[in-house]
Coordinates of C-alpha atoms in Angstrom, one line a residue:
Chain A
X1367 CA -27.4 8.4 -20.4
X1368 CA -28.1 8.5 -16.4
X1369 CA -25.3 7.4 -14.3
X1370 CA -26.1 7.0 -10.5
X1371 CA -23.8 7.1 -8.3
X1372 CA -25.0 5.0 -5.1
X1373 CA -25.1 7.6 -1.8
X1374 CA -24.7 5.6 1.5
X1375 CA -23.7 8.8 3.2
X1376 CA -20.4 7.6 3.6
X1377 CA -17.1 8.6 2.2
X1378 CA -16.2 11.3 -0.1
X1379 CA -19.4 10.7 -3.0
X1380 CA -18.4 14.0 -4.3
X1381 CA -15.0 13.5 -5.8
X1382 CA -16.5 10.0 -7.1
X1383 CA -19.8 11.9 -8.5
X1384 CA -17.2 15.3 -9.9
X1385 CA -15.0 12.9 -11.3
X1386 CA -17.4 10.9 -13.4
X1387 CA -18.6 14.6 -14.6
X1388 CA -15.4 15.1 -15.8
X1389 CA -15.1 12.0 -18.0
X1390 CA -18.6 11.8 -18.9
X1391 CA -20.1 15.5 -19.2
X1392 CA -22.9 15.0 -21.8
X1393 CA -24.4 12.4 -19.1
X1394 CA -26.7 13.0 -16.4
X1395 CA -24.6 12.3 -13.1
X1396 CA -26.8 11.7 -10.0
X1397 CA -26.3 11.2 -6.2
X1398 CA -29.2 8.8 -4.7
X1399 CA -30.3 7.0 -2.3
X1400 CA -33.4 6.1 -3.5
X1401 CA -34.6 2.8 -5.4
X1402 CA -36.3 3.6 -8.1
X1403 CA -33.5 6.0 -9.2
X1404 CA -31.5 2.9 -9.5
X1405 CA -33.3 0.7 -11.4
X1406 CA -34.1 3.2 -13.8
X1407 CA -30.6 4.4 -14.4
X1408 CA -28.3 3.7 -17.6
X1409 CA -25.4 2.7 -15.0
X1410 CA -24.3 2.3 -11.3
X1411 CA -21.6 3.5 -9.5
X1412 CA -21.1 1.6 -6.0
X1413 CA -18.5 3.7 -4.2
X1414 CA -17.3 2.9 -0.2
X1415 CA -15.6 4.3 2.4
X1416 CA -15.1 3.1 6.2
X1417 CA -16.0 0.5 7.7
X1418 CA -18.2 -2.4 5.8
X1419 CA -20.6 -2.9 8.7
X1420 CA -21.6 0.6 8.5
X1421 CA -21.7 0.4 5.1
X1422 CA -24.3 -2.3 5.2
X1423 CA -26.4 -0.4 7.5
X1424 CA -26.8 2.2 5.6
X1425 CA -28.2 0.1 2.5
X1426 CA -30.7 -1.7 4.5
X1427 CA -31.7 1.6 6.2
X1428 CA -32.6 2.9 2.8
X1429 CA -34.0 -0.1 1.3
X1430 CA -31.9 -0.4 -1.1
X1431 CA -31.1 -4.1 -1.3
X1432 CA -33.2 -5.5 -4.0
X1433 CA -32.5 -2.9 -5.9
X1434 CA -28.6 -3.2 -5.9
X1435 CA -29.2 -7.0 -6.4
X1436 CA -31.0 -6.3 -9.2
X1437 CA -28.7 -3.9 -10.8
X1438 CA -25.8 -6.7 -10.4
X1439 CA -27.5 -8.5 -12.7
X1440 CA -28.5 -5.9 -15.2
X1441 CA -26.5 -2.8 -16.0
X1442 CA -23.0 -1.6 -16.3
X1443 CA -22.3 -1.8 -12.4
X1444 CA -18.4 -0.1 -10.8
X1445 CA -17.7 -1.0 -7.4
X1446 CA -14.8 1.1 -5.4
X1447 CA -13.2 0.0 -2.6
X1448 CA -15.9 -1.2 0.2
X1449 CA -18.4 -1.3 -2.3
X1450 CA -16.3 -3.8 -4.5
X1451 CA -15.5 -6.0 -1.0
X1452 CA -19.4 -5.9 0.0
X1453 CA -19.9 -8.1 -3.0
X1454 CA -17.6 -11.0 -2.0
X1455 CA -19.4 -13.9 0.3
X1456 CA -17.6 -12.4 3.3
X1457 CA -15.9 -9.8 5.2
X1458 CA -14.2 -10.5 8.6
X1459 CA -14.5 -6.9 9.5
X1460 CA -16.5 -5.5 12.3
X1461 CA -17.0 -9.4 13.7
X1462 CA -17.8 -10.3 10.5
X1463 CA -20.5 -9.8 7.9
X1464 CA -21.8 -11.8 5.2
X1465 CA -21.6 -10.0 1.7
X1466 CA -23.4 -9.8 -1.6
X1467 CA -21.8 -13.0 -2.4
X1468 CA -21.3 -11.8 -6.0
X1469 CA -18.1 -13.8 -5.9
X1470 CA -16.2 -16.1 -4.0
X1471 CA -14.3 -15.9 -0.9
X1472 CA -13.5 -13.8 2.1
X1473 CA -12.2 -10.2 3.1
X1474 CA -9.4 -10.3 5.4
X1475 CA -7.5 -7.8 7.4
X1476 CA -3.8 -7.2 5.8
X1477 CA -2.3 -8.3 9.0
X1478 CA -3.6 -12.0 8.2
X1479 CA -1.5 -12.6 5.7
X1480 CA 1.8 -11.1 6.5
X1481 CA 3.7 -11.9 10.0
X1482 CA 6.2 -9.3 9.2
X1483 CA 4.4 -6.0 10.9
X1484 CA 3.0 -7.9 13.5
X1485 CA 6.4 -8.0 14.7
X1486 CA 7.0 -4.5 13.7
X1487 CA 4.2 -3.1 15.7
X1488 CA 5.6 -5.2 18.5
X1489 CA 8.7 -3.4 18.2
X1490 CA 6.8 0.0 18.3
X1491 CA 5.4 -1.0 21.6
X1492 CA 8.2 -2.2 22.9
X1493 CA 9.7 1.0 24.2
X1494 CA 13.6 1.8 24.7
X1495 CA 14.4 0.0 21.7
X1496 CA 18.4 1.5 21.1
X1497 CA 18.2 4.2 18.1
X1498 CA 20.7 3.0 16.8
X1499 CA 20.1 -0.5 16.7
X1500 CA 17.3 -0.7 14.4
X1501 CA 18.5 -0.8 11.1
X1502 CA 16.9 1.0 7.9
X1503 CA 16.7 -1.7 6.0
X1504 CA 14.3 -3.3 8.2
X1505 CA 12.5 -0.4 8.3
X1506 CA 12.1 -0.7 4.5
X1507 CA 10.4 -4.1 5.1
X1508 CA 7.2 -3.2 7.6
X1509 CA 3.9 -2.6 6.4
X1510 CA 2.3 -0.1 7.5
X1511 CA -1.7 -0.7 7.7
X1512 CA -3.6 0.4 6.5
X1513 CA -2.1 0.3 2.6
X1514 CA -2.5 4.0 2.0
X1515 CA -0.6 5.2 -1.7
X1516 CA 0.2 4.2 -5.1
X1517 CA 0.5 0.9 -5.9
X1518 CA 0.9 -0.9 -9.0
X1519 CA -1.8 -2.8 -10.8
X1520 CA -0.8 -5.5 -13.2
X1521 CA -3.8 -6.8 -15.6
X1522 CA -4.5 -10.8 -15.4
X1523 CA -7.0 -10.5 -17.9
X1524 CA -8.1 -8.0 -21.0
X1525 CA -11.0 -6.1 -20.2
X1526 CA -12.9 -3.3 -22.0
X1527 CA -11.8 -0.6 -18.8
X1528 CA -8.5 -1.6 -18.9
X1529 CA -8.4 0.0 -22.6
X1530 CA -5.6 2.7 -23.2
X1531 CA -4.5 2.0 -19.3
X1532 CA -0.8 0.3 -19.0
X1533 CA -0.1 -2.9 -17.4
X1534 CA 1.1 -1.9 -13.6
X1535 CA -0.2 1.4 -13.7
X1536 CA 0.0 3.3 -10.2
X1537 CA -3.2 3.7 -8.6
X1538 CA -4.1 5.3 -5.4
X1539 CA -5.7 2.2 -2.5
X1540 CA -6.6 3.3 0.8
X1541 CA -7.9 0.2 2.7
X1542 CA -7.0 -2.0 5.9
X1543 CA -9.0 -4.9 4.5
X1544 CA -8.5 -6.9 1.3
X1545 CA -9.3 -10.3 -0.8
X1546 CA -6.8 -12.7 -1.9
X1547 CA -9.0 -15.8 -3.0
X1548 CA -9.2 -16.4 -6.8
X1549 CA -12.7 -16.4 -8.0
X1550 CA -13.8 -19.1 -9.8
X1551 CA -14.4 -18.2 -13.4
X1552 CA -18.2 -18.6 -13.7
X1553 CA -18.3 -17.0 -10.3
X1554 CA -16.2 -14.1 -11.2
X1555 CA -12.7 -12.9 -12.6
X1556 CA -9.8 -11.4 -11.7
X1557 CA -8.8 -8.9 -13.6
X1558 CA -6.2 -7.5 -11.5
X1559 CA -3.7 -7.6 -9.0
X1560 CA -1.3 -5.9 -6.5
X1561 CA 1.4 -6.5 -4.2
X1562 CA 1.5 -5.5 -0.7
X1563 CA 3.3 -7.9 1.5
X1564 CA 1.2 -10.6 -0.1
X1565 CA -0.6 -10.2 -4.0
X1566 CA -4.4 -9.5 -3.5
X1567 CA -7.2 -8.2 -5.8
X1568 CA -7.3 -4.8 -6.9
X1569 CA -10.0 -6.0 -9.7
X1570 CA -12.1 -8.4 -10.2
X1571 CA -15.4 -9.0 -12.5
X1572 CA -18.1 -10.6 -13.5
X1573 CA -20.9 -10.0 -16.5
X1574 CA -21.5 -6.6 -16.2
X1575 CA -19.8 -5.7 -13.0
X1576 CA -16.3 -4.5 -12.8
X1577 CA -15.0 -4.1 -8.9
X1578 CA -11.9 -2.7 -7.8
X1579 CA -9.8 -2.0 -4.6
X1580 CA -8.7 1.4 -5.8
X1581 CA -10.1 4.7 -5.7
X1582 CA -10.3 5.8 -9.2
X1583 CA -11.6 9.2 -8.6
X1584 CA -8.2 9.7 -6.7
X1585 CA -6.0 8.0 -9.3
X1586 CA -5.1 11.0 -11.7
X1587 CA -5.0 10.0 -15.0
X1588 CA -5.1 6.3 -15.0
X1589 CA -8.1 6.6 -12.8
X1590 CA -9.6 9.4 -14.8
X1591 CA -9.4 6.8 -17.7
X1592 CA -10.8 3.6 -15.8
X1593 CA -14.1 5.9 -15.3
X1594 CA -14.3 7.3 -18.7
X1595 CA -13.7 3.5 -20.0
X1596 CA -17.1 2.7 -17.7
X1597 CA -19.1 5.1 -18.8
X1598 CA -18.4 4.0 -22.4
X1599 CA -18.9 0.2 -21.7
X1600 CA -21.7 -1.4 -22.6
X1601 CA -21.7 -3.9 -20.1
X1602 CA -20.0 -6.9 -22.3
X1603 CA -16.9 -8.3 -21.7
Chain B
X1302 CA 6.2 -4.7 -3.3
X1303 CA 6.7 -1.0 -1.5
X1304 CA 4.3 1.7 -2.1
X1305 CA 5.7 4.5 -4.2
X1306 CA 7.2 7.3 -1.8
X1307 CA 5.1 10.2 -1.9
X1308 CA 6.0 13.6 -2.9
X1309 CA 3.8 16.4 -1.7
X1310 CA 3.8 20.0 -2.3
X1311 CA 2.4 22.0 0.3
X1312 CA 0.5 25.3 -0.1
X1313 CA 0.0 27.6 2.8
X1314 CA -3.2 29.4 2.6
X1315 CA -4.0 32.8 4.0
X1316 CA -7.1 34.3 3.1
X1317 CA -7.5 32.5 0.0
X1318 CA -3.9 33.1 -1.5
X1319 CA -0.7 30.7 -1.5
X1320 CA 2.0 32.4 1.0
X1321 CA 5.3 30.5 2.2
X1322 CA 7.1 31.8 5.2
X1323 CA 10.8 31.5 6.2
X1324 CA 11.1 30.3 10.0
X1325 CA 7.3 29.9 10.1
X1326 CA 7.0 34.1 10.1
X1327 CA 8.3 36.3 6.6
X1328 CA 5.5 35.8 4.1
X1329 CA 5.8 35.9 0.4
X1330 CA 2.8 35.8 -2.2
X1331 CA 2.8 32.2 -4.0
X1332 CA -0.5 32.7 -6.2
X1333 CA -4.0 31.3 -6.2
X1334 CA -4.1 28.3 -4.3
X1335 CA -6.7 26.4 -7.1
X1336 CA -4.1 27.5 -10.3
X1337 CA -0.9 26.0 -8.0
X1338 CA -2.9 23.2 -7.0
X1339 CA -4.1 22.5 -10.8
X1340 CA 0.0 23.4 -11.7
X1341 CA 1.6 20.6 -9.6
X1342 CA -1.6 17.8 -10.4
X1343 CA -0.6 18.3 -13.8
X1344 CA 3.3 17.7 -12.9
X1345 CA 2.3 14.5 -11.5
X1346 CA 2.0 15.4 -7.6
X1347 CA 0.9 11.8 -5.4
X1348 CA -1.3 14.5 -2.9
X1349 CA -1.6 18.2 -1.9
X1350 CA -1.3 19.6 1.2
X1351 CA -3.3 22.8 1.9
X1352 CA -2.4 24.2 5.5
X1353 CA -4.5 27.1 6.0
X1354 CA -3.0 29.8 8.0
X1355 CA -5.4 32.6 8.0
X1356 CA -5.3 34.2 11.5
X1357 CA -8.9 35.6 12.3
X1358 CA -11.8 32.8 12.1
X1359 CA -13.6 35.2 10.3
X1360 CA -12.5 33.8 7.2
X1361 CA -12.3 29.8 7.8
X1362 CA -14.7 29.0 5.1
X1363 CA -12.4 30.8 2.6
X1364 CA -10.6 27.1 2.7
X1365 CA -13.7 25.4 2.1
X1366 CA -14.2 27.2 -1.1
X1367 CA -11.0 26.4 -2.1
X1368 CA -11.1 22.9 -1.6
X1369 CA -14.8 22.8 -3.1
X1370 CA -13.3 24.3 -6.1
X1371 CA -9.8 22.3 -6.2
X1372 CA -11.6 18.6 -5.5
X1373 CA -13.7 19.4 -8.5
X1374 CA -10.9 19.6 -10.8
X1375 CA -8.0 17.8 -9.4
X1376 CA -8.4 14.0 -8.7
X1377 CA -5.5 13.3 -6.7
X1378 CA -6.0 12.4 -2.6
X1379 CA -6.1 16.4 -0.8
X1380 CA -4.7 16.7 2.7
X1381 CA -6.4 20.3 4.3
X1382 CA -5.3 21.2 7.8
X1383 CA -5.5 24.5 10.2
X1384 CA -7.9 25.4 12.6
X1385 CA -9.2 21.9 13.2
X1386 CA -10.7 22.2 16.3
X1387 CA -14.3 19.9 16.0
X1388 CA -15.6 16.7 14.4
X1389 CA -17.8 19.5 12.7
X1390 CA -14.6 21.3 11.1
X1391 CA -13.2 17.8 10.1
X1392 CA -16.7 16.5 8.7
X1393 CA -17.3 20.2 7.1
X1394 CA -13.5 19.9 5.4
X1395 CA -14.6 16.0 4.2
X1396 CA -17.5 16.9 2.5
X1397 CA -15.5 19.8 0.6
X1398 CA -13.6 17.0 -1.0
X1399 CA -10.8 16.5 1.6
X1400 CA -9.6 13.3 2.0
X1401 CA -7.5 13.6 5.2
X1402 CA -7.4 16.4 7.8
X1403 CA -4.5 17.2 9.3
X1404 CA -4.6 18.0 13.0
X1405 CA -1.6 20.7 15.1
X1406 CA -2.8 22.4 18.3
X1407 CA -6.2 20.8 18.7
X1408 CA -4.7 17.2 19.5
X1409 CA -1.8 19.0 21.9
X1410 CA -4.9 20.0 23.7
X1411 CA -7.1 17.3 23.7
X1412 CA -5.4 13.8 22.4
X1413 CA -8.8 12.4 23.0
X1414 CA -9.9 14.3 20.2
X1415 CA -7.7 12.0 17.4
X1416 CA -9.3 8.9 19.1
X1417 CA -12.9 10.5 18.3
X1418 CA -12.0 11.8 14.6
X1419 CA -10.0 8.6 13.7
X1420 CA -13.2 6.3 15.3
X1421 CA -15.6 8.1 13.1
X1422 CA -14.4 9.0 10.2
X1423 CA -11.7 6.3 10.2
X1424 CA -8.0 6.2 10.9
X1425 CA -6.8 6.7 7.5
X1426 CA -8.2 10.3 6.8
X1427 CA -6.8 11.9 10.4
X1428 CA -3.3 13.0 9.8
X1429 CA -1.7 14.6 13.3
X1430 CA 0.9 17.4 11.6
X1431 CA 3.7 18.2 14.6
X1432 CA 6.2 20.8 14.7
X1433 CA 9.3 19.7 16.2
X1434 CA 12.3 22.1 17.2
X1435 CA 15.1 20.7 19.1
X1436 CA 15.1 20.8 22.5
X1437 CA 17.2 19.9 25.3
X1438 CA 15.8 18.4 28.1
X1439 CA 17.1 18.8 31.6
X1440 CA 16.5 15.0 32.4
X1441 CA 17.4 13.2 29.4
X1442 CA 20.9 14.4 29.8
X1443 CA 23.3 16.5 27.5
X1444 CA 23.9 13.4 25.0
X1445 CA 20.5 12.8 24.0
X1446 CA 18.5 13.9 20.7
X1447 CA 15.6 15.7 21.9
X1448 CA 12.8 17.8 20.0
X1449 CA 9.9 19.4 21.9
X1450 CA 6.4 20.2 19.7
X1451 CA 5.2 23.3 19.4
X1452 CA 1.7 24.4 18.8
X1453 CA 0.0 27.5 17.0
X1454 CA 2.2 27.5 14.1
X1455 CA 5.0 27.2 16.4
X1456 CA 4.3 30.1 18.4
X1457 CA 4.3 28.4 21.6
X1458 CA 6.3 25.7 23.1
X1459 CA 4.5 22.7 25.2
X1460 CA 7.7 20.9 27.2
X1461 CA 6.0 17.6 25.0
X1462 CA 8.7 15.3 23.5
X1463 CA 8.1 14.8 19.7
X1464 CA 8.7 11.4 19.4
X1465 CA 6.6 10.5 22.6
X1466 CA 4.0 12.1 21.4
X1467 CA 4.3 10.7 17.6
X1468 CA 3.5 6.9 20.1
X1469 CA 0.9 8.7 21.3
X1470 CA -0.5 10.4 18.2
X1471 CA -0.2 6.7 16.6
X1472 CA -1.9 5.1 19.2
X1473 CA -4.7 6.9 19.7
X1474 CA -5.7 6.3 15.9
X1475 CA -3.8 8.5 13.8
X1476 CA -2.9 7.3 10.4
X1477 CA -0.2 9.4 9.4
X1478 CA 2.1 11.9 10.7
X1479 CA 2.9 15.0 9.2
X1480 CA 6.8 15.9 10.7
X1481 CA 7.9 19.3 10.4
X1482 CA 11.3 20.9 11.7
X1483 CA 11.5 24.2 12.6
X1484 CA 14.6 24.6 13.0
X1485 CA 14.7 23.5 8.7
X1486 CA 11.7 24.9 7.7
X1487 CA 11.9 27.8 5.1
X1488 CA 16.1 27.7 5.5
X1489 CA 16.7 25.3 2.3
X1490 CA 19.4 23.3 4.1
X1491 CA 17.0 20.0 4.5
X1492 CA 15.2 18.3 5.9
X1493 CA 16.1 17.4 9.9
X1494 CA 17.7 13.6 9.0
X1495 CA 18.3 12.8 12.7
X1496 CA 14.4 13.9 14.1
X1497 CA 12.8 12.2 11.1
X1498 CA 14.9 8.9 11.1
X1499 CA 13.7 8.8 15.0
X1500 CA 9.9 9.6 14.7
X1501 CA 10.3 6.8 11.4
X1502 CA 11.6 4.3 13.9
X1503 CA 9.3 5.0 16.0
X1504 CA 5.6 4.7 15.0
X1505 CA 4.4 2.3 12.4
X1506 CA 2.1 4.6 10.6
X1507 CA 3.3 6.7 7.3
X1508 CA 4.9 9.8 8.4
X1509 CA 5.4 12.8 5.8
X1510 CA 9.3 14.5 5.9
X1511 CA 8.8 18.1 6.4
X1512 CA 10.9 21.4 7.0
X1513 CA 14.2 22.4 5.0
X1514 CA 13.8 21.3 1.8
X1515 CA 16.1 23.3 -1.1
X1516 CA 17.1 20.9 -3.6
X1517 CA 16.1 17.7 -4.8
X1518 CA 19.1 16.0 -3.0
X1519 CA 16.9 16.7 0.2
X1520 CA 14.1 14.8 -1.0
X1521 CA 16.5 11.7 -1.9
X1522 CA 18.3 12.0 1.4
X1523 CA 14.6 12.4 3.6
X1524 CA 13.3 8.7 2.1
X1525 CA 17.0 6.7 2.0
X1526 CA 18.4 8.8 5.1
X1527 CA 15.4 9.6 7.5
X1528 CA 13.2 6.5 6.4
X1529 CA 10.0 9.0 5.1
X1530 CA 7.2 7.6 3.6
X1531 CA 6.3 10.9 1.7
X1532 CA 8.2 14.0 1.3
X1533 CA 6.8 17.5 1.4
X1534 CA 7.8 20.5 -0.1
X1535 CA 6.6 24.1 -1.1
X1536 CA 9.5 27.1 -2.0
X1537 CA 10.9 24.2 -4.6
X1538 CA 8.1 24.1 -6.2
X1539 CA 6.1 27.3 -5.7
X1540 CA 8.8 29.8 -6.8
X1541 CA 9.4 27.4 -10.3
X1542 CA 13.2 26.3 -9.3
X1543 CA 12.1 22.7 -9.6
X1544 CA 9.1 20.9 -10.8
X1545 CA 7.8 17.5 -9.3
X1546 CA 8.2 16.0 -12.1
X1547 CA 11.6 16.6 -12.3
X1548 CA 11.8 15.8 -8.1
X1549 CA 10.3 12.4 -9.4
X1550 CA 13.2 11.9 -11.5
X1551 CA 15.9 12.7 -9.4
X1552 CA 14.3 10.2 -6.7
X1553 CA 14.0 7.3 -9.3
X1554 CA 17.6 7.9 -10.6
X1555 CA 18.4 7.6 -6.6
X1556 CA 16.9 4.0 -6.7
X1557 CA 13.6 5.0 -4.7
X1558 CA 9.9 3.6 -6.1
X1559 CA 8.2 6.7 -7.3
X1560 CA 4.8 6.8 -9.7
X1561 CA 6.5 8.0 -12.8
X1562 CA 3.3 7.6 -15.3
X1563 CA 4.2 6.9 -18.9
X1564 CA 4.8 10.7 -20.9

């Protein structure tokens, strides 16, 4: 079995690429950037890192488009972190840019949804603020952005790489950006959720693709699991 | 829902091995960094923090090895710092498996450089680490908590206020703030409550508690007391008295969100 892991040249391809080594060591890991690789591989890995415009860039400047297009309809396709976002219909980052369109709805900035640390970065500018007048507890309430640590994912829905992984396991999310809007269920399902300040997607699905917020290869165990689930699925939900 | 609080041991590396220093100077052999690192990923560590301390730049790539060889076995977010002084260093440290860079003397130097690092390779992998000693400052008066920063492993004092320059740091792109005392670190008698609470207040980026720690009370008291987002440790943990496992419990049992996985 050939697993390749899709290489933008962006974010950290090697713990993605040495993590599914670990999981999956009979199979033939590869980092590419090329086409052809990617049709003819067993299964896809879509990692992302950074910022989404970039992140589009880079696939265009490699021509690797069609390809990826095709392989969303096709194989056993993960997406992590940007590269599950790239596949809604749209990302308001960098000014906005349209996405694979894969499923439903928009990616927003965090700070859309919740009010709460708008005020508290207000406060942070506002200097002199008394020491002692700012209680903990309110401290306890801001978000800090971006969401960066463990967070709890509770399953909506069964799915073959959920198997052996409990309902709100911790995984590790590092992202300023994320999507809230329910999918449709032809157009996509959600198969997770988390909470931070507001519930948003940290999985979602459709046919043989399984997208998710997290970064797996950073989740210890549960993550560890997730991949090793991926590389045994066959692609049916 | 909160994000778990973080707990985060913390290896010093010198020339390849695990040391840990009392006051920043009286060094004591802690093992091989990639067998402690393994050791606490197994206990159920959120991150590691490798600060590498080695003195001569002969032997800076000695770290790169040992993240190389730690990212390929351990699949838990690594934070390296020490001796960042170019993109080059923090790309070089990224591609070794790295997932943040932490950032001392370089950004005393040049704060411009934070703004250049977070800008390409994004905000959320530039940690700026600051060592704060307390300080008392002619102008601010006899009443006020102050704490200067000091740079080169706190070999040399700048005259910079710590939580001005935690505004700074924050503003300029960092996304997360590694706060050490000096005046706790290596002593076992805590963390600094009073600095941490005020750098907490201050910023609205994570910032990691740092400095002091000798029992798991400390680790309780620098999330509910000084308002930490993660809390970092290494004598507790390298010398076997406690095991983050057993930190993790202690922190739960003190009503604080930790990622306690199933046994």
């Amino acid at each position: 079995m050939q697993i390749a892991v899709v290489d933008l040249g962006v974010g950290n391809l090697r713990s993605v690429k040495q993590a599914v080594v670990t999981v999956a060591p009979e199979a033939d890991v590869i980092l590419t950037s090329d086409a052809n690789s990617l049709l003819q591989a067993d299964k896809i890995v879509l990692p992302g890192q950074g910022a989404i415009g970039t992140w589009f860039h880079e696939l265009k400047e490699r021509g690797l488009g069609d390809a990826l297009t095709q392989c969303l309809t096709e194989k056993p396709l993960l997406g992590i972190c940007v590269g599950m976002q790239a596949m809604f219909d749209y990302c308001e980052e960098d000014g906005g840019q349209s996405g694979l369109g894969l499923f439903k709805g928009s990616v927003k900035h965090f700070s859309h949804f919740h009010t709460n640390n708008k005020h508290a970065s207000n406060d942070r500018m506002s200097k002199g603020v008394p020491e002692s007048g700012v209680r903990l507890s309110t401290q306890k309430e801001r978000l800090k952005i971006p969401q960066m640590g463990w967070n709890q994912v509770f399953q909506i829905h069964e799915h073959p790489l959920w198997s052996g992984i409990d309902d709100n396991a911790y995984f590790y999310f590092v992202h300023s950006f994320c999507a809230n809007t329910a999918p449709n269920s032809d157009l996509g399902v959600v198969y997770g959720c988390a909470n931070y300040g507001h519930k948003f997607i940290a999985a979602v699905g459709r046919d043989n693709v399984f997208a998710v917020q997290f970064h797996p290869e950073k989740s210890h165990k549960n993550g560890l699991k997730l991949l090793k689930n991926f590389t045994d699925w066959n692609g049916h939900v | 829902m909160p994000l778990a609080k973080r707990i985060i041991p913390c290896l010093d590396v010198d020339n390849g091995r695990v040391v840990k220093g009392v006051n920043f100077v009286g060094i004591r052999d802690a093992g091989d960094p990639v067998e402690v690192a393994k050791r606490y990923n197994d206990q159920g560590a959120d991150e590691i923090t490798f600060l590498d301390i080695t003195a001569t730049s002969d032997n800076r790539d000695t770290i790169l090895h040992v993240v190389e060889e730690v990212a390929s076995e351990v699949f838990i977010p690594l934070t390296v710092g020490g001796g960042v002084r170019e993109l080059t260093d923090v790309r070089r440290l990224l591609n070794a498996g790295a997932d943040k860079i932490s950032v001392n003397s370089t950004a005393v130097f040049n704060p411009e450089f934070i703004q250049q690092a977070s800008s390409h390779f994004g905000s959320q992998c530039i940690v700026v680490a600051i060592d704060a000693k307390q300080t008392h400052f002619v102008e601010k008066g006899d009443a006020a908590d102050c704490w200067q920063i000091f740079t080169h492993g706190g070999r040399k004092e700048t005259g910079i206020d710590a939580i001005e320059w935690a505004e700074k740091m924050a503003d300029y792109g960092a996304g997360e703030i590694l706060l050490t005392s000096m005046d706790g670190d290596g002593t076992k008698a805590g963390y600094d409550l009073k600095l941490t609470r005020a750098i907490t207040r201050a910023v609205n980026i994570p910032v990691i508690a740092s400095g002091g720690v000798g029992n798991l009370e400390h680790l309780v008291d620098g999330v509910k007391l000084g308002g930490a987002d993660a809390v970092l440790a290494a004598s507790i943990f390298h010398f076997g008295e406690y095991t983050v496992q057993q930190a993790k419990q202690a922190m739960r049992a003190a009503g604080i969100d930790v990622r306690l996985d199933r046994d």
